[in-house]
Amino acid sequence: MNMIGRRKIWYALSLLILIPGLISLMLRGLNLGIDFTGGSKLELHFEHAVTVEQVRTVLDNANIGKTEVQLAEGNNVIVRTHPLDQSQRNQLLESMKGQVGELSIRSDQTIGPTIGQELARNALLALLLAAIGMVAYISYRFEFKFAVAAIVALFHDILVVAGLFSIFYIEVDSTFVAAILTVFGYSINDTIVIFDRIRENLRKKKKDEPMDALVNRSVTETMTRSIITVLMVIFVLVALLFWGGASTRVFNLAMLIGVISGAYSSIFNASPIWYDLKQIEKAQRRAKMKAA
């Protein structure tokens, strides 16, 4: 497979998704849920099983605005709304009892917007520290150009996930942050496997073998392994997305997009970026020799 020869096509396909996503992120950002904007969180225990639709109908009739409803074990329901005063809270609970069924309050708390801001800040810090650690480790075990190519591919995956969530204005909660961090850690695996094969083949490289042929051969040798591994993960995530419950839907969707994007960037972006960096280095070396 002529992976390197067609690398501009792979870059263009990535940009086709990244550019609309970046524009959407700049113009309207993400649809932040109550975990980030702050609000009230009620955990209610009903005497009998209820559905999300029943609870949401009561919330819609109360004109509370943006809400989140999650079913939990043991007939428990978690409701998140904007900050409610005591009279609104009492009125809502009375409506729940009358229209859905008898209930008791398991927990009642107000989430401040500073918690969401702290969560986002910590997530960005975690991403930054993870990126620095990866660059240091990959540079030590491989070389700095491998590290740069891997980090570019990882941020490609993060931006694809965030961009698509922004384009479709899917509401994000705290599990979205967990998914982003997981994608960041997971996607590096395939990239490292391919880089390891390139490094191995570099040691056995024949003098007359062009670099692009070596990279193509390395990617092809690991292609089957990469596809099978990713498909197994995708099967699980699709099952969780449809049957895993509402509470983990955002996490599963973000993971699914991230894993697919990670597989693509590992195969079609990371190695071609490394190849281009090597070509730039080669051209610079030639220029220096001519100048000398």
Short mmCIF file of C-alpha atoms in Angstrom, two decimals:
data_model
loop_
_atom_site.label_atom_id
_atom_site.label_comp_id
_atom_site.label_asym_id
_atom_site.label_seq_id
_atom_site.Cartn_x
_atom_site.Cartn_y
_atom_site.Cartn_z
CA MET A 1 0.00 0.00 0.00
CA ASN A 2 1.44 3.37 -1.04
CA MET A 3 0.69 5.14 2.23
CA ILE A 4 3.41 7.75 1.93
CA GLY A 5 2.76 8.54 -1.73
CA ARG A 6 -0.86 9.38 -0.95
CA ARG A 7 -0.17 11.21 2.32
CA LYS A 8 -1.54 14.53 1.05
CA ILE A 9 -4.90 12.80 0.55
CA TRP A 10 -4.84 11.57 4.17
CA TYR A 11 -3.91 15.04 5.42
CA ALA A 12 -6.74 16.55 3.35
CA LEU A 13 -9.27 14.08 4.76
CA SER A 14 -8.22 15.01 8.29
CA LEU A 15 -8.50 18.73 7.52
CA LEU A 16 -11.95 18.12 6.06
CA ILE A 17 -13.14 17.18 9.56
CA LEU A 18 -10.80 19.33 11.63
CA ILE A 19 -11.48 22.71 9.97
CA PRO A 20 -15.31 22.70 10.39
CA GLY A 21 -14.82 21.45 13.94
CA LEU A 22 -12.34 24.20 14.80
CA ILE A 23 -14.62 26.86 13.27
CA SER A 24 -17.54 25.53 15.31
CA LEU A 25 -15.43 25.47 18.48
CA MET A 26 -14.35 29.09 17.92
CA LEU A 27 -17.83 30.38 17.07
CA ARG A 28 -20.01 28.63 19.64
CA GLY A 29 -17.77 26.26 21.61
CA LEU A 30 -19.08 23.17 23.35
CA ASN A 31 -22.58 22.68 24.70
CA LEU A 32 -21.56 22.63 28.36
CA GLY A 33 -23.76 20.73 30.77
CA ILE A 34 -24.54 21.52 34.36
CA ASP A 35 -21.30 19.88 35.51
CA PHE A 36 -19.51 22.88 33.98
CA THR A 37 -22.04 25.69 34.28
CA GLY A 38 -23.17 24.89 37.83
CA GLY A 39 -26.64 24.05 39.11
CA SER A 40 -28.68 21.84 41.43
CA LYS A 41 -28.28 18.08 41.66
CA LEU A 42 -31.03 15.93 43.17
CA GLU A 43 -30.81 12.19 43.68
CA LEU A 44 -34.34 10.83 44.07
CA HIS A 45 -35.42 7.34 45.11
CA PHE A 46 -38.79 6.23 43.74
CA GLU A 47 -40.83 3.41 45.22
CA HIS A 48 -41.24 1.84 41.78
CA ALA A 49 -39.26 1.86 38.55
CA VAL A 50 -39.58 5.00 36.45
CA THR A 51 -38.38 6.04 33.01
CA VAL A 52 -36.34 9.01 31.90
CA GLU A 53 -39.30 10.19 29.81
CA GLN A 54 -41.62 10.31 32.87
CA VAL A 55 -39.18 12.43 34.86
CA ARG A 56 -38.32 14.66 31.90
CA THR A 57 -42.01 15.34 31.24
CA VAL A 58 -42.39 16.72 34.76
CA LEU A 59 -39.27 18.85 34.35
CA ASP A 60 -40.45 20.19 30.98
CA ASN A 61 -43.85 21.07 32.43
CA ALA A 62 -42.13 22.94 35.24
CA ASN A 63 -40.29 25.10 32.64
CA ILE A 64 -37.00 24.73 34.48
CA GLY A 65 -34.91 24.96 31.34
CA LYS A 66 -31.83 22.87 30.63
CA THR A 67 -31.90 19.63 32.64
CA GLU A 68 -30.13 16.28 32.77
CA VAL A 69 -31.80 13.06 33.88
CA GLN A 70 -29.90 9.86 34.65
CA LEU A 71 -31.29 6.56 35.86
CA ALA A 72 -29.29 4.82 38.59
CA GLU A 73 -29.54 1.47 40.34
CA GLY A 74 -32.38 0.75 42.75
CA ASN A 75 -35.07 3.01 41.24
CA ASN A 76 -32.83 6.02 41.80
CA VAL A 77 -32.87 8.99 39.45
CA ILE A 78 -30.30 11.79 39.30
CA VAL A 79 -31.67 15.14 38.14
CA ARG A 80 -29.44 18.11 37.32
CA THR A 81 -30.90 21.56 36.73
CA HIS A 82 -29.83 25.18 36.96
CA PRO A 83 -29.70 26.48 40.56
CA LEU A 84 -33.17 26.13 42.17
CA ASP A 85 -34.40 28.11 45.15
CA GLN A 86 -36.30 26.36 47.95
CA SER A 87 -39.80 27.14 46.59
CA GLN A 88 -38.91 25.87 43.09
CA ARG A 89 -37.41 22.75 44.62
CA ASN A 90 -40.49 22.03 46.74
CA GLN A 91 -42.82 22.62 43.79
CA LEU A 92 -40.79 20.30 41.58
CA LEU A 93 -40.76 17.52 44.17
CA GLU A 94 -44.53 17.80 44.65
CA SER A 95 -45.03 17.54 40.88
CA MET A 96 -42.76 14.48 40.79
CA LYS A 97 -44.75 12.79 43.53
CA GLY A 98 -48.06 13.58 41.86
CA GLN A 99 -47.14 12.64 38.29
CA VAL A 100 -44.44 9.98 38.64
CA GLY A 101 -44.85 8.40 42.08
CA GLU A 102 -43.84 8.47 45.73
CA LEU A 103 -40.21 9.36 46.28
CA SER A 104 -37.61 10.21 48.86
CA ILE A 105 -34.58 12.48 48.53
CA ARG A 106 -31.26 10.64 48.72
CA SER A 107 -29.08 13.69 48.17
CA ASP A 108 -29.58 17.35 47.42
CA GLN A 109 -26.65 19.56 46.48
CA THR A 110 -25.79 22.63 44.51
CA ILE A 111 -22.84 22.53 42.13
CA GLY A 112 -21.03 25.81 41.67
CA PRO A 113 -19.66 26.84 38.26
CA THR A 114 -16.19 27.03 39.81
CA ILE A 115 -16.20 23.23 40.15
CA GLY A 116 -16.72 22.89 36.40
CA GLN A 117 -14.03 25.46 35.70
CA GLU A 118 -11.67 23.62 38.02
CA LEU A 119 -12.52 20.34 36.26
CA ALA A 120 -11.76 21.80 32.83
CA ARG A 121 -8.56 23.43 34.11
CA ASN A 122 -7.36 20.17 35.67
CA ALA A 123 -8.19 18.26 32.47
CA LEU A 124 -6.12 20.67 30.37
CA LEU A 125 -3.27 20.41 32.88
CA ALA A 126 -3.48 16.62 32.75
CA LEU A 127 -3.37 16.68 28.94
CA LEU A 128 -0.36 19.01 29.00
CA LEU A 129 1.55 16.90 31.52
CA ALA A 130 0.69 13.70 29.62
CA ALA A 131 1.90 15.27 26.36
CA ILE A 132 5.18 16.40 27.97
CA GLY A 133 5.70 12.93 29.47
CA MET A 134 5.00 11.24 26.12
CA VAL A 135 7.35 13.55 24.24
CA ALA A 136 10.11 12.88 26.77
CA TYR A 137 9.63 9.11 26.79
CA ILE A 138 9.22 8.66 23.02
CA SER A 139 12.21 10.94 22.38
CA TYR A 140 14.28 8.79 24.77
CA ARG A 141 13.14 5.42 23.37
CA PHE A 142 12.83 6.44 19.70
CA GLU A 143 13.71 9.97 18.60
CA PHE A 144 12.25 13.46 18.92
CA LYS A 145 10.63 13.38 15.44
CA PHE A 146 8.68 10.27 16.39
CA ALA A 147 7.45 12.13 19.50
CA VAL A 148 6.35 15.17 17.49
CA ALA A 149 4.48 13.00 14.98
CA ALA A 150 2.76 11.04 17.78
CA ILE A 151 1.66 14.17 19.67
CA VAL A 152 0.31 15.79 16.50
CA ALA A 153 -1.73 12.64 15.81
CA LEU A 154 -3.05 12.62 19.40
CA PHE A 155 -4.17 16.25 19.29
CA HIS A 156 -5.77 15.47 15.92
CA ASP A 157 -7.94 12.87 17.72
CA ILE A 158 -8.85 15.23 20.57
CA LEU A 159 -9.82 18.00 18.14
CA VAL A 160 -11.90 15.58 16.02
CA VAL A 161 -13.90 14.52 19.10
CA ALA A 162 -14.34 18.06 20.44
CA GLY A 163 -15.10 19.43 16.96
CA LEU A 164 -17.81 16.89 16.20
CA PHE A 165 -19.42 17.43 19.61
CA SER A 166 -19.41 21.15 18.90
CA ILE A 167 -20.79 20.80 15.34
CA PHE A 168 -23.72 18.63 16.49
CA TYR A 169 -23.98 20.63 19.73
CA ILE A 170 -24.10 17.50 21.86
CA GLU A 171 -24.23 18.37 25.54
CA VAL A 172 -21.07 17.42 27.41
CA ASP A 173 -20.71 16.53 31.07
CA SER A 174 -17.83 15.49 33.30
CA THR A 175 -17.62 12.07 31.60
CA PHE A 176 -16.61 13.87 28.39
CA VAL A 177 -13.41 14.99 30.11
CA ALA A 178 -12.73 11.41 31.20
CA ALA A 179 -13.31 10.22 27.61
CA ILE A 180 -10.92 12.82 26.18
CA LEU A 181 -8.17 11.77 28.61
CA THR A 182 -8.82 8.10 27.85
CA VAL A 183 -8.66 8.67 24.08
CA PHE A 184 -5.39 10.55 24.58
CA GLY A 185 -3.91 7.59 26.43
CA TYR A 186 -5.41 4.87 24.25
CA SER A 187 -4.61 6.29 20.80
CA ILE A 188 -0.88 6.34 21.44
CA ASN A 189 -0.79 2.52 21.55
CA ASP A 190 -1.30 1.89 17.84
CA THR A 191 1.05 4.71 16.93
CA ILE A 192 3.81 3.25 19.08
CA VAL A 193 3.33 -0.22 17.54
CA ILE A 194 3.81 1.24 14.04
CA PHE A 195 6.76 3.37 15.13
CA ASP A 196 8.36 0.35 16.76
CA ARG A 197 8.09 -1.58 13.48
CA ILE A 198 9.60 1.34 11.56
CA ARG A 199 12.50 1.46 14.02
CA GLU A 200 12.98 -2.29 13.73
CA ASN A 201 12.97 -2.14 9.92
CA LEU A 202 15.36 0.83 9.97
CA ARG A 203 17.95 -1.41 11.67
CA LYS A 204 17.60 -4.00 8.88
CA LYS A 205 17.25 -1.45 6.10
CA LYS A 206 19.04 -2.22 2.83
CA LYS A 207 21.09 0.58 1.36
CA ASP A 208 18.99 0.82 -1.79
CA GLU A 209 15.59 0.73 -0.02
CA PRO A 210 13.92 4.17 -0.15
CA MET A 211 12.57 5.57 3.11
CA ASP A 212 9.00 5.81 1.81
CA ALA A 213 9.04 2.12 0.86
CA LEU A 214 10.28 1.23 4.35
CA VAL A 215 7.50 3.21 6.02
CA ASN A 216 4.88 1.71 3.71
CA ARG A 217 6.17 -1.77 4.51
CA SER A 218 6.15 -1.09 8.26
CA VAL A 219 2.58 0.22 8.25
CA THR A 220 1.39 -2.70 6.12
CA GLU A 221 3.02 -5.24 8.46
CA THR A 222 1.11 -3.82 11.45
CA MET A 223 -2.11 -2.97 9.63
CA THR A 224 -3.93 -6.23 10.41
CA ARG A 225 -3.09 -6.03 14.09
CA SER A 226 -4.24 -2.39 14.27
CA ILE A 227 -7.55 -3.03 12.50
CA ILE A 228 -8.44 -6.13 14.53
CA THR A 229 -7.62 -4.41 17.84
CA VAL A 230 -9.65 -1.32 17.00
CA LEU A 231 -12.61 -3.34 15.74
CA MET A 232 -12.80 -5.26 19.02
CA VAL A 233 -12.90 -1.99 20.96
CA ILE A 234 -15.46 -0.49 18.57
CA PHE A 235 -17.79 -3.50 19.00
CA VAL A 236 -17.75 -3.02 22.78
CA LEU A 237 -18.26 0.75 22.57
CA VAL A 238 -21.17 0.42 20.12
CA ALA A 239 -22.84 -2.09 22.45
CA LEU A 240 -22.31 0.23 25.43
CA LEU A 241 -23.55 3.22 23.44
CA PHE A 242 -26.89 1.59 22.67
CA TRP A 243 -27.41 -0.57 25.74
CA GLY A 244 -25.11 0.92 28.37
CA GLY A 245 -27.58 3.42 29.77
CA ALA A 246 -27.96 7.17 29.56
CA SER A 247 -25.43 7.94 32.29
CA THR A 248 -22.47 6.73 30.18
CA ARG A 249 -23.74 7.75 26.71
CA VAL A 250 -21.59 10.88 26.36
CA PHE A 251 -18.50 8.96 27.49
CA ASN A 252 -19.16 6.06 25.09
CA LEU A 253 -19.88 8.35 22.13
CA ALA A 254 -16.74 10.41 22.71
CA MET A 255 -14.71 7.23 23.11
CA LEU A 256 -16.16 5.73 19.92
CA ILE A 257 -15.29 8.81 17.86
CA GLY A 258 -11.88 9.05 19.50
CA VAL A 259 -10.98 5.39 18.93
CA ILE A 260 -11.97 5.56 15.24
CA SER A 261 -10.05 8.81 14.81
CA GLY A 262 -7.10 7.32 16.70
CA ALA A 263 -6.95 4.32 14.38
CA TYR A 264 -7.03 6.63 11.36
CA SER A 265 -4.39 9.03 12.65
CA SER A 266 -2.07 6.21 13.76
CA ILE A 267 -2.10 4.63 10.30
CA PHE A 268 -2.58 7.59 7.97
CA ASN A 269 -1.15 10.61 9.80
CA ALA A 270 1.55 9.74 12.34
CA SER A 271 3.92 7.83 10.06
CA PRO A 272 3.55 10.25 7.11
CA ILE A 273 4.24 13.20 9.47
CA TRP A 274 7.39 11.46 10.72
CA TYR A 275 8.40 10.80 7.09
CA ASP A 276 7.91 14.49 6.21
CA LEU A 277 9.98 15.55 9.23
CA LYS A 278 12.78 13.24 8.09
CA GLN A 279 12.59 14.69 4.59
CA ILE A 280 12.86 18.23 6.00
CA GLU A 281 15.89 17.15 8.05
CA LYS A 282 17.45 15.60 4.95
CA ALA A 283 16.86 18.75 2.89
CA GLN A 284 18.37 20.93 5.62
CA ARG A 285 21.44 18.70 5.79
CA ARG A 286 21.91 18.94 2.03
CA ALA A 287 21.54 22.71 2.15
CA LYS A 288 24.23 22.93 4.85
CA MET A 289 26.58 20.74 2.83
CA LYS A 290 26.10 22.91 -0.25
CA ALA A 291 26.68 26.05 1.80
CA ALA A 292 29.89 24.55 3.20
#
